[in-house]
Short mmCIF file of C-alpha atoms in Angstrom, two decimals:
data_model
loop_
_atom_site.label_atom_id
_atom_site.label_comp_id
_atom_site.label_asym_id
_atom_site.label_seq_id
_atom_site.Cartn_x
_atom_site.Cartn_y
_atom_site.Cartn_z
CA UNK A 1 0.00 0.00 0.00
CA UNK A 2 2.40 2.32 1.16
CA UNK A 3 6.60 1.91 0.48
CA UNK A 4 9.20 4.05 2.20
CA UNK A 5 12.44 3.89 0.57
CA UNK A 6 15.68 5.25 2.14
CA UNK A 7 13.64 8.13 3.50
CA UNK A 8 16.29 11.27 5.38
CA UNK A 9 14.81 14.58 6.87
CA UNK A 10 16.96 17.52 8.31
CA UNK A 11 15.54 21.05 9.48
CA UNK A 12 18.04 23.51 8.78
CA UNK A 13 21.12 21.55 10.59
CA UNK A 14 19.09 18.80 12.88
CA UNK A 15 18.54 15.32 11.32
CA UNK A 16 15.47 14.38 12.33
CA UNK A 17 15.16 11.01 10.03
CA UNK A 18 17.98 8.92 8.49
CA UNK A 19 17.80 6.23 6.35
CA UNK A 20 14.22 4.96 6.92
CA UNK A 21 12.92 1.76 5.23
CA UNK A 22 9.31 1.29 5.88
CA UNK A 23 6.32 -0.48 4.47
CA UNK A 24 2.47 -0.60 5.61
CA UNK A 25 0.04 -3.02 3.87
CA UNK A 26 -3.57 -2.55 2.82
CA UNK A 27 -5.94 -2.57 5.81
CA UNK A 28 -3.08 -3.16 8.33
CA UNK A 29 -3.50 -1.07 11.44
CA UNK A 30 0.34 0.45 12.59
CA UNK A 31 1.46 2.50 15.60
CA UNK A 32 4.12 4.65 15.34
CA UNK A 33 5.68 5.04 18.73
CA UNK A 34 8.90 7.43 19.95
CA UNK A 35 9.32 9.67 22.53
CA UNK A 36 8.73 13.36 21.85
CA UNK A 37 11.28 14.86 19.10
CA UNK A 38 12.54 11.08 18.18
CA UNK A 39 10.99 12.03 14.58
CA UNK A 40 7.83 10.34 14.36
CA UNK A 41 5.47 13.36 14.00
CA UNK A 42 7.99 13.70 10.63
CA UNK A 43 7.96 10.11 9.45
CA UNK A 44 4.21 10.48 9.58
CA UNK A 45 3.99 14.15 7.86
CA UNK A 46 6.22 12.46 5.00
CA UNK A 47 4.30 9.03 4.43
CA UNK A 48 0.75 11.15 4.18
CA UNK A 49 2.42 13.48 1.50
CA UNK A 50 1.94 16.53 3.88
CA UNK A 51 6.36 17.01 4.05
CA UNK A 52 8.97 16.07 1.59
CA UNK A 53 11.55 14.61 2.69
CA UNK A 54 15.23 15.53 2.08
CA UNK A 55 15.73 12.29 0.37
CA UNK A 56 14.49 8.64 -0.46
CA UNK A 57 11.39 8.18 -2.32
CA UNK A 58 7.58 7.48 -1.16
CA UNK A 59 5.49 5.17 -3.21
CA UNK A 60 1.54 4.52 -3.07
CA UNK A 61 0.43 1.65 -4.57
CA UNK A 62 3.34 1.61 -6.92
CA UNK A 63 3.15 5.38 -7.77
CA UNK A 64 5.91 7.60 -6.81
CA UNK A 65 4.58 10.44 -5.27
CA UNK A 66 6.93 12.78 -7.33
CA UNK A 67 4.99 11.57 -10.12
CA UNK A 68 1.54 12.84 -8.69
CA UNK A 69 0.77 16.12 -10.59
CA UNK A 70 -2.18 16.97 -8.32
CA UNK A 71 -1.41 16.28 -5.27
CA UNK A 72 -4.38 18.10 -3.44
CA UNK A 73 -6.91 15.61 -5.95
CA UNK A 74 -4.87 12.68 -4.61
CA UNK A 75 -5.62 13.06 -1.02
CA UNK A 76 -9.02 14.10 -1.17
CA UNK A 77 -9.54 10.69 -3.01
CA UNK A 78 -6.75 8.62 -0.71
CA UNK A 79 -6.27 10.42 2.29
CA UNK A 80 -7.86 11.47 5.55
CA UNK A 81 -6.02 13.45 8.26
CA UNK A 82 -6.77 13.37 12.29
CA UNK A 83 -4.76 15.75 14.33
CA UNK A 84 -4.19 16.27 18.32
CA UNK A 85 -6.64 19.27 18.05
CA UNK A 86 -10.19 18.75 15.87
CA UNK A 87 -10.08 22.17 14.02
CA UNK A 88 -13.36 22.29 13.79
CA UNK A 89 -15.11 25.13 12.96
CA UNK A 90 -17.02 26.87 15.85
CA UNK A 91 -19.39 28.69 13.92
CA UNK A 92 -20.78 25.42 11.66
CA UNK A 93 -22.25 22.55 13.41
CA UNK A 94 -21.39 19.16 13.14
CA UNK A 95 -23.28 18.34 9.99
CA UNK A 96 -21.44 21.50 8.03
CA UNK A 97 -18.23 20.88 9.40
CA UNK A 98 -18.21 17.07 7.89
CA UNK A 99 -19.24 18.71 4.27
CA UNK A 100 -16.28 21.08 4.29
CA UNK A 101 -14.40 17.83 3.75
CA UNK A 102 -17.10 16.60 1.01
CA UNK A 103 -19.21 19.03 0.04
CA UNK A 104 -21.66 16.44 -1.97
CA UNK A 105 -21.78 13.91 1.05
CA UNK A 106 -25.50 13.36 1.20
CA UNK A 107 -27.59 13.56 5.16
CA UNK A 108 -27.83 9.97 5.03
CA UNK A 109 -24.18 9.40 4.47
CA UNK A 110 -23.35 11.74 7.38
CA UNK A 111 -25.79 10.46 9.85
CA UNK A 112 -24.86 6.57 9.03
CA UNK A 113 -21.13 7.48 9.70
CA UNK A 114 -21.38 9.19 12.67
CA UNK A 115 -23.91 6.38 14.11
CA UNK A 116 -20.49 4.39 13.33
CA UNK A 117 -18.86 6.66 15.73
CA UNK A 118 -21.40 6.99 18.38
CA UNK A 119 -22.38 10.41 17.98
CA UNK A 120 -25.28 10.44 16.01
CA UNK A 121 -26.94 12.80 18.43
CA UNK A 122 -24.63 15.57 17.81
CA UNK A 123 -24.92 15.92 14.54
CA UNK A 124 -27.04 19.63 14.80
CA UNK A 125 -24.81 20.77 17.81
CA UNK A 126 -21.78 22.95 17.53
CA UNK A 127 -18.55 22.32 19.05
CA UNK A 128 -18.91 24.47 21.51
CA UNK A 129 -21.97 22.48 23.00
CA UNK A 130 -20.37 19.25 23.15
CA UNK A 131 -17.46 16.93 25.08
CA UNK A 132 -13.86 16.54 23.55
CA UNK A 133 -14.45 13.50 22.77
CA UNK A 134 -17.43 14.12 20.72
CA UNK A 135 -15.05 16.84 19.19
CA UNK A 136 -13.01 14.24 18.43
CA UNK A 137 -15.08 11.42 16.87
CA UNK A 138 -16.38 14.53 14.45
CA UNK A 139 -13.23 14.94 13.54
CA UNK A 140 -12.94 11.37 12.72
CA UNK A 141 -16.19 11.33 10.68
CA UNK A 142 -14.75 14.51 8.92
CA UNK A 143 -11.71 12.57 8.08
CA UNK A 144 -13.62 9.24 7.13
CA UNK A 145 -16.44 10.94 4.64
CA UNK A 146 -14.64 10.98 1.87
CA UNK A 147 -13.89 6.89 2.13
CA UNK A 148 -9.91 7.49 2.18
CA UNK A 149 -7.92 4.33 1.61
CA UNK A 150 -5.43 5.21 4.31
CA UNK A 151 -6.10 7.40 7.55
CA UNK A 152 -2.95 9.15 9.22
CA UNK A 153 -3.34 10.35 12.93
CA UNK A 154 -0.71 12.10 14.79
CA UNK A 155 -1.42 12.01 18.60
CA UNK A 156 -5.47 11.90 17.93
CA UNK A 157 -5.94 11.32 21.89
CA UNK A 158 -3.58 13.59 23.14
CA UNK A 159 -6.49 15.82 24.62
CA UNK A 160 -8.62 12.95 25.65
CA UNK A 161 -9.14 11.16 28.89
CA UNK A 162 -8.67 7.46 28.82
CA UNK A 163 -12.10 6.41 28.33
CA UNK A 164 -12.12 8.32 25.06
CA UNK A 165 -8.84 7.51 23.90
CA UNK A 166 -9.53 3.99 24.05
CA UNK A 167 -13.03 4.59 21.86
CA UNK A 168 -10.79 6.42 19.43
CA UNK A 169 -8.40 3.35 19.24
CA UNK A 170 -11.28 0.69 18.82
CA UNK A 171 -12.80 2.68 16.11
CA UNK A 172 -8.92 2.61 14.39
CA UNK A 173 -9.60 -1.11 14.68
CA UNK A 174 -12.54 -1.57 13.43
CA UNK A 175 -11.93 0.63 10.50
CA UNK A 176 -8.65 -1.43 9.41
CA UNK A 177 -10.61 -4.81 9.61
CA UNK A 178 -13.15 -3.44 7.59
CA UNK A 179 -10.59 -2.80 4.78
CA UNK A 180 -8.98 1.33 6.03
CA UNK A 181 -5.09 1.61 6.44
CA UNK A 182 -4.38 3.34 9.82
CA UNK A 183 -1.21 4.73 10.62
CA UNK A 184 -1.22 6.25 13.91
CA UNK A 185 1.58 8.30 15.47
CA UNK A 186 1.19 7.80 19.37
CA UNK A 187 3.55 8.52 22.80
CA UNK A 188 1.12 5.90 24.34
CA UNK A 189 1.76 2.27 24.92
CA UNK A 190 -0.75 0.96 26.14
CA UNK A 191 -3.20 2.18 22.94
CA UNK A 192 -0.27 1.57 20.57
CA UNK A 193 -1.10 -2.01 21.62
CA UNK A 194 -4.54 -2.18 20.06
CA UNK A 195 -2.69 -2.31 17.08
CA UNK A 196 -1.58 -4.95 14.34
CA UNK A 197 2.52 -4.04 14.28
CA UNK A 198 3.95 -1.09 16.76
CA UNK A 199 7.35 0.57 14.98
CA UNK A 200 9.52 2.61 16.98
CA UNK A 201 10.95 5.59 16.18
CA UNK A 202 14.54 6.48 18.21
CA UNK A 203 16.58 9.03 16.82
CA UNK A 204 15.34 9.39 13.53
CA UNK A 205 16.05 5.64 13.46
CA UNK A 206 13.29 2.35 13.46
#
């Protein structure tokens, strides 16, 4: 699905990846694990197309993504992002702030997804009105409306208590076995271990 070859990041004079080998299959569910600043907040930016990387190559199903031409096209069709923070957008409710992502989901497409998620009832609130963790699983169903082939999350419980971290983590897994690539950069053990293969990050080294 996805192919890493000999992958190297600096930022200015810090390395912050070297020599990175790395492949994720279709519907596999990984954890990308590394104390803060080990690098795998860039390893993740890289593999979902969102940083280049000094060096090395990135391929998608056999397609190099130097060869993609629109590159904004390709990950509205491939790709959906989940973040520490939701972004949503205070002054839409849930319903508008899933169609920024698509804007020709239909009502029914909306509501069925976020009955995936749990949070079915929210879908006329604003952020505002609900918990983080409702924040959260909107910002999932934002990320998931557009059907993308691979989901990348960097630290999507970082704001969450446990409870709701762990909801997050069982959605991941029901998503991959249902077909979704998940690649999820986390700090925390215990959740990484929800998933199919945990890969360390060290030094800008696996």
């Amino acid at each position: 699905m996805i192919k890493a070859i000999n992958i190297s990041h600096s930022y200015s004079n810090d390395i912050a990846l070297q020599n990175i080998d790395f492949e994720v299959k279709k519907g596999e569910f990984v954890a990308i694990i590394g104390e803060s600043g080990s690098g795998k907040s860039t390893l993740l930016s890289i593999l979902s197309t969102l940083l280049k990387p000094t060096s090395g190559e990135i391929f998608f199903k056999d397609i190099n993504f130097k060869d993609i031409k629109n590159i904004d096209t390709f990950r509205q069709e491939n790709i959906g992002f989940i973040f520490q923070f939701h972004y949503l957008i205070d002054y839409l409710n849930i319903k508008e702030n899933i169609q920024i992502a698509n804007e020709h989901a239909r009502d029914k497409e909306i509501e069925e997804l976020l009955e995936l998620l749990g949070i079915k009832n929210i879908i006329n609130k604003y952020p505002n009105e609900i918990s983080g963790g409702q924040r959260q699983r909107a910002a999932i169903a934002r990320a998931l409306i557009n059907k993308p082939k691979v989901i990348f999350a960097d630290e999507p419980t970082g704001n969450l208590d446990s409870k709701n971290s762990q909801n997050v983590f069982d959605i991941f897994k029901k998503l991959s076995k249902e077909g979704t690539t998940i690649i999820v950069a986390t700090h925390d053990i215990n959740l990484s271990s929800k998933a199919d293969r945990i890969v360390e990050v060290k030094d800008g080294q696996l």
